[in-house]
Amino acid sequence: MTSSHPDHPPEAATPEHRPSSPGAPQAAGEVAALRAARRWRLAAVAASAVALVAVAGLVLALVMGPGADPGPGTAPTEEAEGEEVPDPAPSEPEDADEGGAPVDGEPLTWAPPELEDPETVEVTSDNRSLNLEPDQDYVIEMPEPVEVSGGVTINGGRNVVLVGGEIRISEEGERGPDVRGLFLQDQTGTVHVEGLLITGPALAEGINLDQREGAVVQLQNIRVETVGEGPEDHHADVIQTWAGPSELRVDRLSGTTEYQGFFLLPMQFGDQEEPAGFDLRNIDLTGTDEAGYLLWRDDRDWPITLEDVWVAPSDGGTDRDAVLWADDGQDGLWAGVEVGSPPDGPFVPEGVAGTGYVSPGYTDERES
């Protein structure tokens, strides 16, 4: 029999369709026997095929070896009972930093005071002298560098907080206040200044304090770049106080001066009580060739705590009497101050303080 379609091959004869001899009818028993025989032969062929596949698989495994990739679509073999298979090594993240994550700065010592319904005041070159209410709390913002003669003055306010900012003195002046960076006067609570950069080619005074109302002053992460000699009869200081405060707290300050560093006379003017104490820590003051005393205080009995305070004369010397006023040796008023530079560099390096400053946080509870 041939297919009616020329492209098809002739149908293959199967045991069920094998043609019988013409004219030779088959009995029912013979038909059943033939069918049984055919089923037996089919089963035998199938068994032979399965055995052949198994042998082929065994030969392939022997040729490729036990560690060969079974290839796609092949089920993985089960692990032998009790055999431990190590986990694959974790892959390195694509954005991993070879040097590790950057280490944040150590927290500062004193948190800002707690503020009650504070008002926010923005300092600009046109609004740089602030007169605040003595019983009102304030947040002072300095989103852009302030470049103006006389710097920034903050007079009054109860609890006052300034975090981040830059004050630049670029024009020479006729008087000391014309070339000053920051003046804090007559706060009645706690004034907290942090992350401030004071700089400029005409800078001749860093921070002045007149605190006759008993305020606490906190200065942290402050960088005062070189204060020059300034106008005639002016003596340049990184920090000078002539009245108060009740407490002065400084943590992390770096300053350079052509004249003096800290000039601390809290009882020079006013009738306020003597300070409860000054706490100075993590400070480095560097003098240029023309610089004199880098730490100066009166001879009164108000207490002062010193921790990691460094003063560096320009000549690299170690003569304490040349840079510390009223010092009579290691057991004197400035006992514990180190002459030289911190071994790990300035406490407030370039780029830490200024516009866009981010605080590293604090180790103490919030001041109230």
Coordinates of C-alpha atoms in Angstrom, one line a residue, residues 163-338:
V163 CA 25.7 74.7 64.0
G164 CA 27.8 75.0 60.8
G165 CA 28.8 78.1 58.9
E166 CA 31.7 80.2 57.6
I167 CA 32.7 83.7 58.6
R168 CA 35.2 85.4 56.3
I169 CA 37.1 88.7 57.0
S170 CA 38.6 90.0 53.8
E171 CA 38.9 93.7 54.3
E172 CA 41.3 95.4 56.7
G173 CA 39.8 97.6 59.4
E174 CA 40.8 100.5 61.6
R175 CA 39.8 98.9 64.9
G176 CA 39.9 95.4 66.3
P177 CA 36.1 94.8 66.0
D178 CA 36.3 95.5 62.3
V179 CA 38.4 92.4 61.8
R180 CA 36.7 90.0 64.3
G181 CA 35.0 86.8 63.4
L182 CA 32.4 86.2 66.1
F183 CA 31.2 88.2 69.2
L184 CA 29.0 86.5 71.7
Q185 CA 27.5 88.8 74.3
D186 CA 25.0 88.6 77.2
Q187 CA 23.3 85.3 76.6
T188 CA 21.3 84.2 79.7
G189 CA 21.3 80.4 79.2
T190 CA 23.6 78.2 77.1
V191 CA 25.1 79.3 73.7
H192 CA 26.2 76.4 71.6
V193 CA 28.5 77.1 68.5
E194 CA 29.6 74.1 66.5
G195 CA 31.2 73.4 63.2
L196 CA 32.2 77.0 62.5
L197 CA 35.0 78.1 60.2
I198 CA 36.5 81.6 60.8
T199 CA 38.9 82.6 58.1
G200 CA 39.9 85.4 55.7
P201 CA 43.1 87.3 54.7
A202 CA 42.3 90.2 57.0
L203 CA 41.2 88.2 60.0
A204 CA 42.8 89.5 63.2
E205 CA 40.5 88.3 66.0
G206 CA 38.7 85.0 66.3
I207 CA 36.0 84.8 69.0
N208 CA 35.3 87.4 71.7
L209 CA 33.1 86.7 74.8
D210 CA 31.4 89.3 77.0
Q211 CA 29.1 87.1 79.2
R212 CA 28.1 89.1 82.3
E213 CA 24.7 87.3 82.6
G214 CA 26.2 84.0 83.7
A215 CA 25.9 82.1 80.4
V216 CA 27.4 78.7 79.6
V217 CA 29.4 78.9 76.3
Q218 CA 30.1 75.7 74.3
L219 CA 32.5 75.8 71.3
Q220 CA 33.0 72.6 69.5
N221 CA 34.6 71.6 66.1
I222 CA 35.8 75.2 65.6
R223 CA 38.6 76.1 63.1
V224 CA 40.1 79.6 63.3
E225 CA 42.6 80.1 60.5
T226 CA 45.4 82.5 60.9
V227 CA 44.6 85.6 62.9
G228 CA 47.0 88.4 61.9
E229 CA 48.3 91.3 63.9
G230 CA 45.5 93.6 62.6
P231 CA 45.3 97.3 63.2
E232 CA 47.8 99.3 65.3
D233 CA 47.6 98.7 69.1
H234 CA 45.5 95.6 68.5
H235 CA 46.6 92.2 69.9
A236 CA 45.1 89.3 67.9
D237 CA 43.6 86.3 69.8
V238 CA 42.0 83.1 68.7
I239 CA 39.6 83.4 71.8
Q240 CA 39.5 86.3 74.2
T241 CA 37.1 86.7 77.1
W242 CA 37.0 89.8 79.4
A243 CA 33.8 89.0 81.2
G244 CA 32.6 85.5 82.1
P245 CA 31.3 83.1 81.1
S246 CA 30.1 81.1 84.0
E247 CA 31.4 78.0 82.2
L248 CA 33.5 77.8 79.0
R249 CA 33.5 74.4 77.3
V250 CA 35.7 73.8 74.3
D251 CA 36.0 70.5 72.6
R252 CA 38.0 70.3 69.3
L253 CA 39.4 73.6 68.2
S254 CA 42.3 74.3 65.9
G255 CA 43.7 77.8 65.6
T256 CA 46.7 79.6 64.2
T257 CA 47.8 83.0 65.4
E258 CA 50.4 85.7 64.7
Y259 CA 50.1 87.1 68.2
Q260 CA 48.2 85.2 71.0
G261 CA 46.0 82.1 71.3
F262 CA 43.5 82.0 74.3
F263 CA 43.4 85.2 76.4
L264 CA 41.3 84.3 79.4
L265 CA 40.5 87.1 81.8
P266 CA 36.9 86.4 82.8
M267 CA 36.9 88.9 85.7
Q268 CA 38.5 91.8 83.8
F269 CA 35.2 93.7 83.4
G270 CA 31.8 93.4 85.1
D271 CA 30.8 92.4 88.6
Q272 CA 29.8 88.8 87.7
E273 CA 30.8 85.9 89.9
E274 CA 34.0 84.0 89.2
P275 CA 33.5 81.1 86.7
A276 CA 32.4 77.8 87.9
G277 CA 35.0 76.3 85.7
F278 CA 36.6 76.2 82.2
D279 CA 36.9 72.8 80.4
L280 CA 39.3 72.7 77.5
R281 CA 39.9 69.5 75.6
N282 CA 41.2 68.4 72.1
I283 CA 42.7 71.8 71.2
D284 CA 45.8 72.7 69.1
L285 CA 47.1 76.2 68.8
T286 CA 50.0 77.1 66.5
G287 CA 52.0 80.3 66.6
T288 CA 53.7 81.9 63.6
D289 CA 57.2 83.6 63.8
E290 CA 55.7 86.7 65.4
A291 CA 53.4 84.9 67.9
G292 CA 53.8 85.3 71.7
Y293 CA 51.9 83.5 74.4
L294 CA 49.5 80.8 73.2
L295 CA 47.7 80.4 76.5
W296 CA 47.2 83.2 79.0
R297 CA 45.0 83.4 82.1
D298 CA 44.7 85.5 85.2
D299 CA 46.0 84.3 88.6
R300 CA 42.6 83.8 90.3
D301 CA 41.4 80.5 91.7
W302 CA 38.6 79.6 89.3
P303 CA 39.1 76.0 88.2
I304 CA 40.2 74.8 84.7
T305 CA 40.3 71.3 83.3
L306 CA 42.7 70.5 80.5
E307 CA 42.8 67.4 78.4
D308 CA 44.8 66.9 75.2
V309 CA 45.7 70.6 74.8
W310 CA 48.6 71.3 72.5
V311 CA 50.5 74.6 71.8
A312 CA 53.2 74.7 69.1
P313 CA 55.6 77.6 68.8
S314 CA 56.9 78.4 65.3
D315 CA 60.4 77.4 66.1
G316 CA 59.4 73.9 67.1
G317 CA 60.9 74.5 70.6
T318 CA 59.7 73.0 73.9
D319 CA 60.2 76.0 76.2
R320 CA 57.0 76.2 78.2
D321 CA 57.7 79.7 79.5
A322 CA 57.8 81.1 75.9
V323 CA 54.2 80.0 75.2
L324 CA 52.4 79.7 78.5
W325 CA 51.8 82.7 80.7
A326 CA 51.6 82.2 84.5
D327 CA 53.0 78.7 84.1
D328 CA 55.5 77.6 86.7
G329 CA 56.2 74.2 85.5
Q330 CA 54.2 70.9 85.1
D331 CA 52.5 71.5 88.5
G332 CA 51.5 75.1 87.6
L333 CA 48.3 76.6 86.2
W334 CA 48.8 75.0 82.8
A335 CA 49.9 71.6 84.1
G336 CA 49.1 68.9 81.5
V337 CA 49.4 71.2 78.4
E338 CA 51.7 69.6 75.8

